[in-house]
Structures are given as C-alpha cells and as structure tokens.
Short mmCIF file of C-alpha atoms in Angstrom, two decimals:
data_model
loop_
_atom_site.label_atom_id
_atom_site.label_comp_id
_atom_site.label_asym_id
_atom_site.label_seq_id
_atom_site.Cartn_x
_atom_site.Cartn_y
_atom_site.Cartn_z
CA UNK B 740 -20.08 16.97 8.24
CA UNK B 741 -18.77 14.96 11.19
CA UNK B 742 -15.88 16.35 13.22
CA UNK B 743 -12.73 14.78 11.83
CA UNK B 744 -9.17 15.24 13.09
CA UNK B 745 -6.05 15.75 11.05
CA UNK B 746 -4.75 12.32 11.99
CA UNK B 747 -7.91 10.72 10.58
CA UNK B 748 -7.25 12.27 7.18
CA UNK B 749 -3.52 11.57 7.40
CA UNK B 750 -4.21 7.90 8.04
CA UNK B 751 -6.29 7.74 4.85
CA UNK B 752 -3.47 9.40 2.90
CA UNK B 753 -1.02 6.89 4.38
CA UNK B 754 -3.34 4.02 3.48
CA UNK B 755 -3.52 5.25 -0.12
CA UNK B 756 0.28 5.41 -0.28
CA UNK B 757 0.60 1.94 1.26
CA UNK B 758 -1.87 0.68 -1.35
CA UNK B 759 0.47 1.82 -4.12
CA UNK B 760 3.07 -0.40 -2.48
CA UNK B 761 0.93 -3.45 -3.19
CA UNK B 762 2.46 -3.43 -6.67
CA UNK B 763 5.92 -3.89 -5.14
CA UNK B 764 4.66 -6.99 -3.34
CA UNK B 765 3.45 -8.38 -6.65
CA UNK B 766 6.38 -7.34 -8.82
CA UNK B 767 9.22 -8.31 -6.51
CA UNK B 768 7.66 -10.99 -4.34
CA UNK B 769 4.77 -13.03 -5.67
CA UNK B 770 5.08 -12.83 -9.45
CA UNK B 771 8.82 -13.63 -9.77
CA UNK B 772 8.12 -16.86 -7.86
CA UNK B 773 5.25 -17.70 -10.21
CA UNK B 774 7.06 -16.82 -13.44
CA UNK B 775 10.49 -17.97 -12.35
CA UNK B 776 12.07 -14.75 -13.61
CA UNK B 777 12.55 -11.11 -12.44
CA UNK B 778 10.39 -8.29 -13.73
CA UNK B 779 12.87 -7.15 -16.40
CA UNK B 780 12.64 -10.58 -18.07
CA UNK B 781 8.86 -10.90 -18.23
CA UNK B 782 7.03 -11.47 -21.49
CA UNK B 783 4.43 -9.03 -22.80
CA UNK B 784 1.65 -11.30 -21.51
CA UNK B 785 3.21 -11.47 -18.06
CA UNK B 786 3.50 -7.68 -17.97
CA UNK B 787 -0.16 -7.33 -18.94
CA UNK B 788 -1.19 -9.82 -16.25
CA UNK B 789 0.85 -7.83 -13.75
CA UNK B 790 -0.90 -4.59 -14.72
CA UNK B 791 -4.33 -6.19 -14.53
CA UNK B 792 -3.61 -7.71 -11.10
CA UNK B 793 -2.23 -4.39 -9.87
CA UNK B 794 -5.29 -2.51 -11.14
CA UNK B 795 -7.59 -4.92 -9.31
CA UNK B 796 -5.72 -4.37 -6.05
CA UNK B 797 -5.51 -0.62 -6.54
CA UNK B 798 -9.16 -0.38 -7.57
CA UNK B 799 -10.31 -2.32 -4.49
CA UNK B 800 -8.12 -0.19 -2.21
CA UNK B 801 -9.34 3.07 -3.76
CA UNK B 802 -12.99 2.04 -3.46
CA UNK B 803 -12.51 1.10 0.20
CA UNK B 804 -10.77 4.38 1.06
CA UNK B 805 -13.45 6.48 -0.66
CA UNK B 806 -16.25 4.40 0.90
CA UNK B 807 -14.69 4.50 4.38
CA UNK B 808 -14.15 8.28 4.22
CA UNK B 809 -17.78 8.81 3.26
CA UNK B 810 -19.28 6.38 5.76
CA UNK B 811 -17.02 7.08 8.75
CA UNK B 812 -16.24 10.79 8.31
CA UNK B 813 -19.02 11.95 5.97
CA UNK B 814 -16.30 13.10 3.56
CA UNK B 815 -17.67 13.54 0.04
CA UNK B 816 -14.74 13.28 -2.35
CA UNK B 817 -16.93 14.38 -5.25
CA UNK B 818 -18.27 17.55 -3.68
CA UNK B 819 -18.46 20.36 -6.21
CA UNK B 820 -15.98 23.19 -5.76
CA UNK B 821 -16.51 26.91 -6.26
CA UNK B 822 -16.45 28.40 -9.74
CA UNK B 823 -12.94 29.08 -10.98
CA UNK B 824 -11.74 32.53 -11.97
CA UNK B 825 -9.95 33.17 -15.25
CA UNK B 826 -6.58 33.58 -13.52
CA UNK B 827 -6.99 30.13 -11.98
CA UNK B 828 -7.56 28.52 -15.38
CA UNK B 829 -4.54 30.39 -16.73
CA UNK B 830 -2.31 29.08 -13.93
CA UNK B 831 -3.65 25.55 -14.40
CA UNK B 832 -2.75 25.81 -18.09
CA UNK B 833 0.76 26.96 -17.11
CA UNK B 834 1.17 23.92 -14.84
CA UNK B 835 -0.09 21.54 -17.54
CA UNK B 836 2.21 23.03 -20.18
CA UNK B 837 5.13 22.96 -17.74
CA UNK B 838 4.42 19.31 -16.97
CA UNK B 839 4.36 18.44 -20.66
CA UNK B 840 7.63 20.29 -21.28
CA UNK B 841 9.28 18.53 -18.32
CA UNK B 842 8.06 15.17 -19.61
CA UNK B 843 9.30 15.94 -23.12
CA UNK B 844 12.81 16.69 -21.91
CA UNK B 845 12.82 13.75 -19.50
CA UNK B 846 11.83 11.34 -22.29
CA UNK B 847 13.72 13.17 -25.01
CA UNK B 848 10.49 13.30 -26.96
CA UNK B 849 6.81 12.47 -26.51
CA UNK B 850 6.27 9.95 -23.71
CA UNK B 851 3.02 8.68 -25.24
CA UNK B 852 4.49 8.16 -28.71
CA UNK B 853 7.60 6.46 -27.38
CA UNK B 854 5.62 4.12 -25.15
CA UNK B 855 3.23 3.28 -27.97
CA UNK B 856 5.99 2.22 -30.33
CA UNK B 857 7.94 0.47 -27.55
CA UNK B 858 4.95 -1.54 -26.33
CA UNK B 859 2.68 -1.98 -29.33
CA UNK B 860 -1.05 -1.16 -29.22
CA UNK B 861 -2.28 -3.94 -26.90
CA UNK B 862 0.38 -3.58 -24.23
CA UNK B 863 0.12 0.22 -24.54
CA UNK B 864 -3.61 0.16 -23.74
CA UNK B 865 -3.14 -1.96 -20.62
CA UNK B 866 -0.28 0.20 -19.43
CA UNK B 867 -2.40 3.34 -19.67
CA UNK B 868 -5.27 1.68 -17.82
CA UNK B 869 -2.68 0.93 -15.15
CA UNK B 870 -1.68 4.63 -15.14
CA UNK B 871 -5.34 5.55 -14.65
CA UNK B 872 -5.61 3.49 -11.46
CA UNK B 873 -2.30 4.86 -10.19
CA UNK B 874 -3.60 8.39 -10.72
CA UNK B 875 -6.62 7.56 -8.55
CA UNK B 876 -4.43 6.56 -5.59
CA UNK B 877 -2.10 9.51 -6.16
CA UNK B 878 -5.14 11.80 -6.05
CA UNK B 879 -6.31 10.22 -2.79
CA UNK B 880 -2.89 10.79 -1.18
CA UNK B 881 -3.11 14.41 -2.33
CA UNK B 882 -6.67 15.05 -1.15
CA UNK B 883 -6.41 13.47 2.29
CA UNK B 884 -2.90 14.79 2.86
CA UNK B 885 -4.15 18.29 2.08
CA UNK B 886 -7.06 17.96 4.50
CA UNK B 887 -4.85 16.57 7.26
CA UNK B 888 -2.38 19.45 7.26
CA UNK B 889 -5.11 22.05 6.86
CA UNK B 890 -6.62 20.68 10.06
CA UNK B 891 -3.28 20.93 11.83
CA UNK B 892 -2.02 24.29 10.56
CA UNK B 893 -5.30 26.04 9.63
CA UNK B 894 -4.01 27.43 6.33
CA UNK B 895 -5.85 26.59 3.12
CA UNK B 896 -3.57 28.24 0.55
CA UNK B 897 -0.54 25.97 0.96
CA UNK B 898 -0.34 22.83 -1.22
CA UNK B 899 0.26 20.43 1.64
CA UNK B 900 -1.10 17.56 -0.42
CA UNK B 901 1.52 18.15 -3.08
CA UNK B 902 4.27 18.18 -0.47
CA UNK B 903 3.00 14.87 0.91
CA UNK B 904 2.96 13.46 -2.62
CA UNK B 905 6.52 14.63 -3.19
CA UNK B 906 7.90 12.97 -0.05
CA UNK B 907 5.94 9.71 -0.49
CA UNK B 908 5.08 8.87 -4.07
CA UNK B 909 7.84 11.09 -5.43
CA UNK B 910 10.74 9.91 -3.28
CA UNK B 911 9.50 6.34 -3.65
CA UNK B 912 10.47 6.50 -7.32
CA UNK B 913 14.12 6.98 -6.34
CA UNK B 914 14.03 3.42 -5.05
CA UNK B 915 11.75 1.76 -7.61
CA UNK B 916 12.97 3.59 -10.74
CA UNK B 917 15.99 5.89 -10.97
CA UNK B 918 17.23 9.29 -9.79
CA UNK B 919 15.94 11.22 -12.81
CA UNK B 920 12.48 9.68 -12.55
CA UNK B 921 12.50 10.38 -8.82
CA UNK B 922 13.29 14.06 -9.36
CA UNK B 923 10.61 14.42 -12.03
CA UNK B 924 8.03 12.68 -9.84
CA UNK B 925 8.83 14.88 -6.85
CA UNK B 926 8.32 17.98 -9.02
CA UNK B 927 5.12 16.49 -10.42
CA UNK B 928 3.78 15.85 -6.92
CA UNK B 929 4.29 19.49 -5.96
CA UNK B 930 2.62 20.62 -9.19
CA UNK B 931 -0.35 18.28 -8.60
CA UNK B 932 -0.89 19.82 -5.18
CA UNK B 933 -0.93 23.32 -6.63
CA UNK B 934 -3.39 22.36 -9.35
CA UNK B 935 -5.73 20.80 -6.80
CA UNK B 936 -5.93 24.10 -4.94
CA UNK B 937 -6.32 26.09 -8.16
CA UNK B 938 -9.43 24.10 -9.16
CA UNK B 939 -10.91 24.86 -5.73
CA UNK B 940 -10.57 21.24 -4.57
CA UNK B 941 -13.12 20.08 -7.15
CA UNK B 942 -12.11 16.49 -7.86
CA UNK B 943 -14.20 16.41 -11.03
CA UNK B 944 -11.94 19.10 -12.47
CA UNK B 945 -8.75 18.02 -10.73
CA UNK B 946 -8.68 14.36 -11.72
CA UNK B 947 -8.76 14.72 -15.53
CA UNK B 948 -6.16 17.50 -15.34
CA UNK B 949 -3.89 15.40 -13.10
CA UNK B 950 -4.42 12.45 -15.44
CA UNK B 951 -3.25 14.53 -18.40
CA UNK B 952 -0.22 15.76 -16.47
CA UNK B 953 0.56 12.22 -15.31
CA UNK B 954 0.38 10.36 -18.62
CA UNK B 955 1.53 12.95 -21.15
#
C-alpha cells in the first residue's frame, strides 16, 4: 500500500461529509425555486424527485471517493477483515439492540412501521433507497476519519471514526432537524464507530449492520 498521511484520509472524510451537504443545496436552494414552495409544502411526487436527485448526487460522490482512494492511495475499502471472535459478535448485537431501543423510544414506536403508514408504499420505498445512499456516505466518513486519526495518534482501539461522525453528521442534524434528532444521531455516530472496530474494519460486515442500525 502507498504511504498515505492522516491529512489525506481526513480530506476524504471531509469530502464525504461535504457530499451529504449537497442535499441541503437541493432542498433549500434549487428545488424551492423550481417548485415555488418550501420543502414542508412539497407533494409526494416532489419529495420522491428530491430523493432520486439526492441519491444520484450521493451515489456519484461516493463512487468518486472510493475510486480516488483506490487509485491515488491504493486504499481498498472492501478488504476482508480478520475473523471475529464470539465476544465481538455479542457486543455488536448489544449495539444493534441498543440502537433499536433508542429508535423505538425516539419515535414512540417502530420507525419503519410509522414511516410506512405515514408515506404509503411507493414513497416509503424511495425514502429507504435514499437512506441506503446516506448510509454509504456516513460509512465513508467513518472509515476515512478512523484511518486519519489512527495515522496521527497511532492507536487502533479508539473509535475515532465514530467521534468524527458525531461531530459532523450528528451535530449537523441539530441544524437540519431538531434537538432530539441531533442527540440521537450523535449517539448513533459513536455507536457506528464502535461497531466498525468490532467487525475488524470489514466493510462487508460493517455496512449491513450499520444499515440496520440506521433505518430501524
């Protein structure tokens, strides 16, 4: 692998976070001018169009970041991690259950069920595709943030990536959503970072687990 500095990885994490912000540009800049109304007054079709457009931008950004990391730094995001011990699986299960419990209390019930009945089947499907793409960028912030701080501080057992998630993606929700959502997202970011370390940095294990924790 090529010699890569912490700042190189940090820049990729920052780029992933900035890419999430592309939705803000759409939702509060471009689309209100097109539709002639703010986001809270959009029709179901306009919301679906927004999610599709956001997924296209997020997908393109994610592909570029992964491609650039591989080509420029020889960083293989999909490198297989070491085999997990039983205690690691147990702790992962604890984090997943804890995430589900937190979500249940935050939503006063099942998030998935409530969103399904609030949106209807078609809108629900597009919203969860949108969540999938958001999880990709969140994972990239986590992975490259983790690598950056490991380079700087030379400790591999601290969930730096989760801390970066908490202070970027997490705190960002205080401004785009509300205080409660911000607090929950900060906690989720820290939990995501811990899970990533528990699965030995194996993205093929980490991503589906983070997806479950994110959407449920």
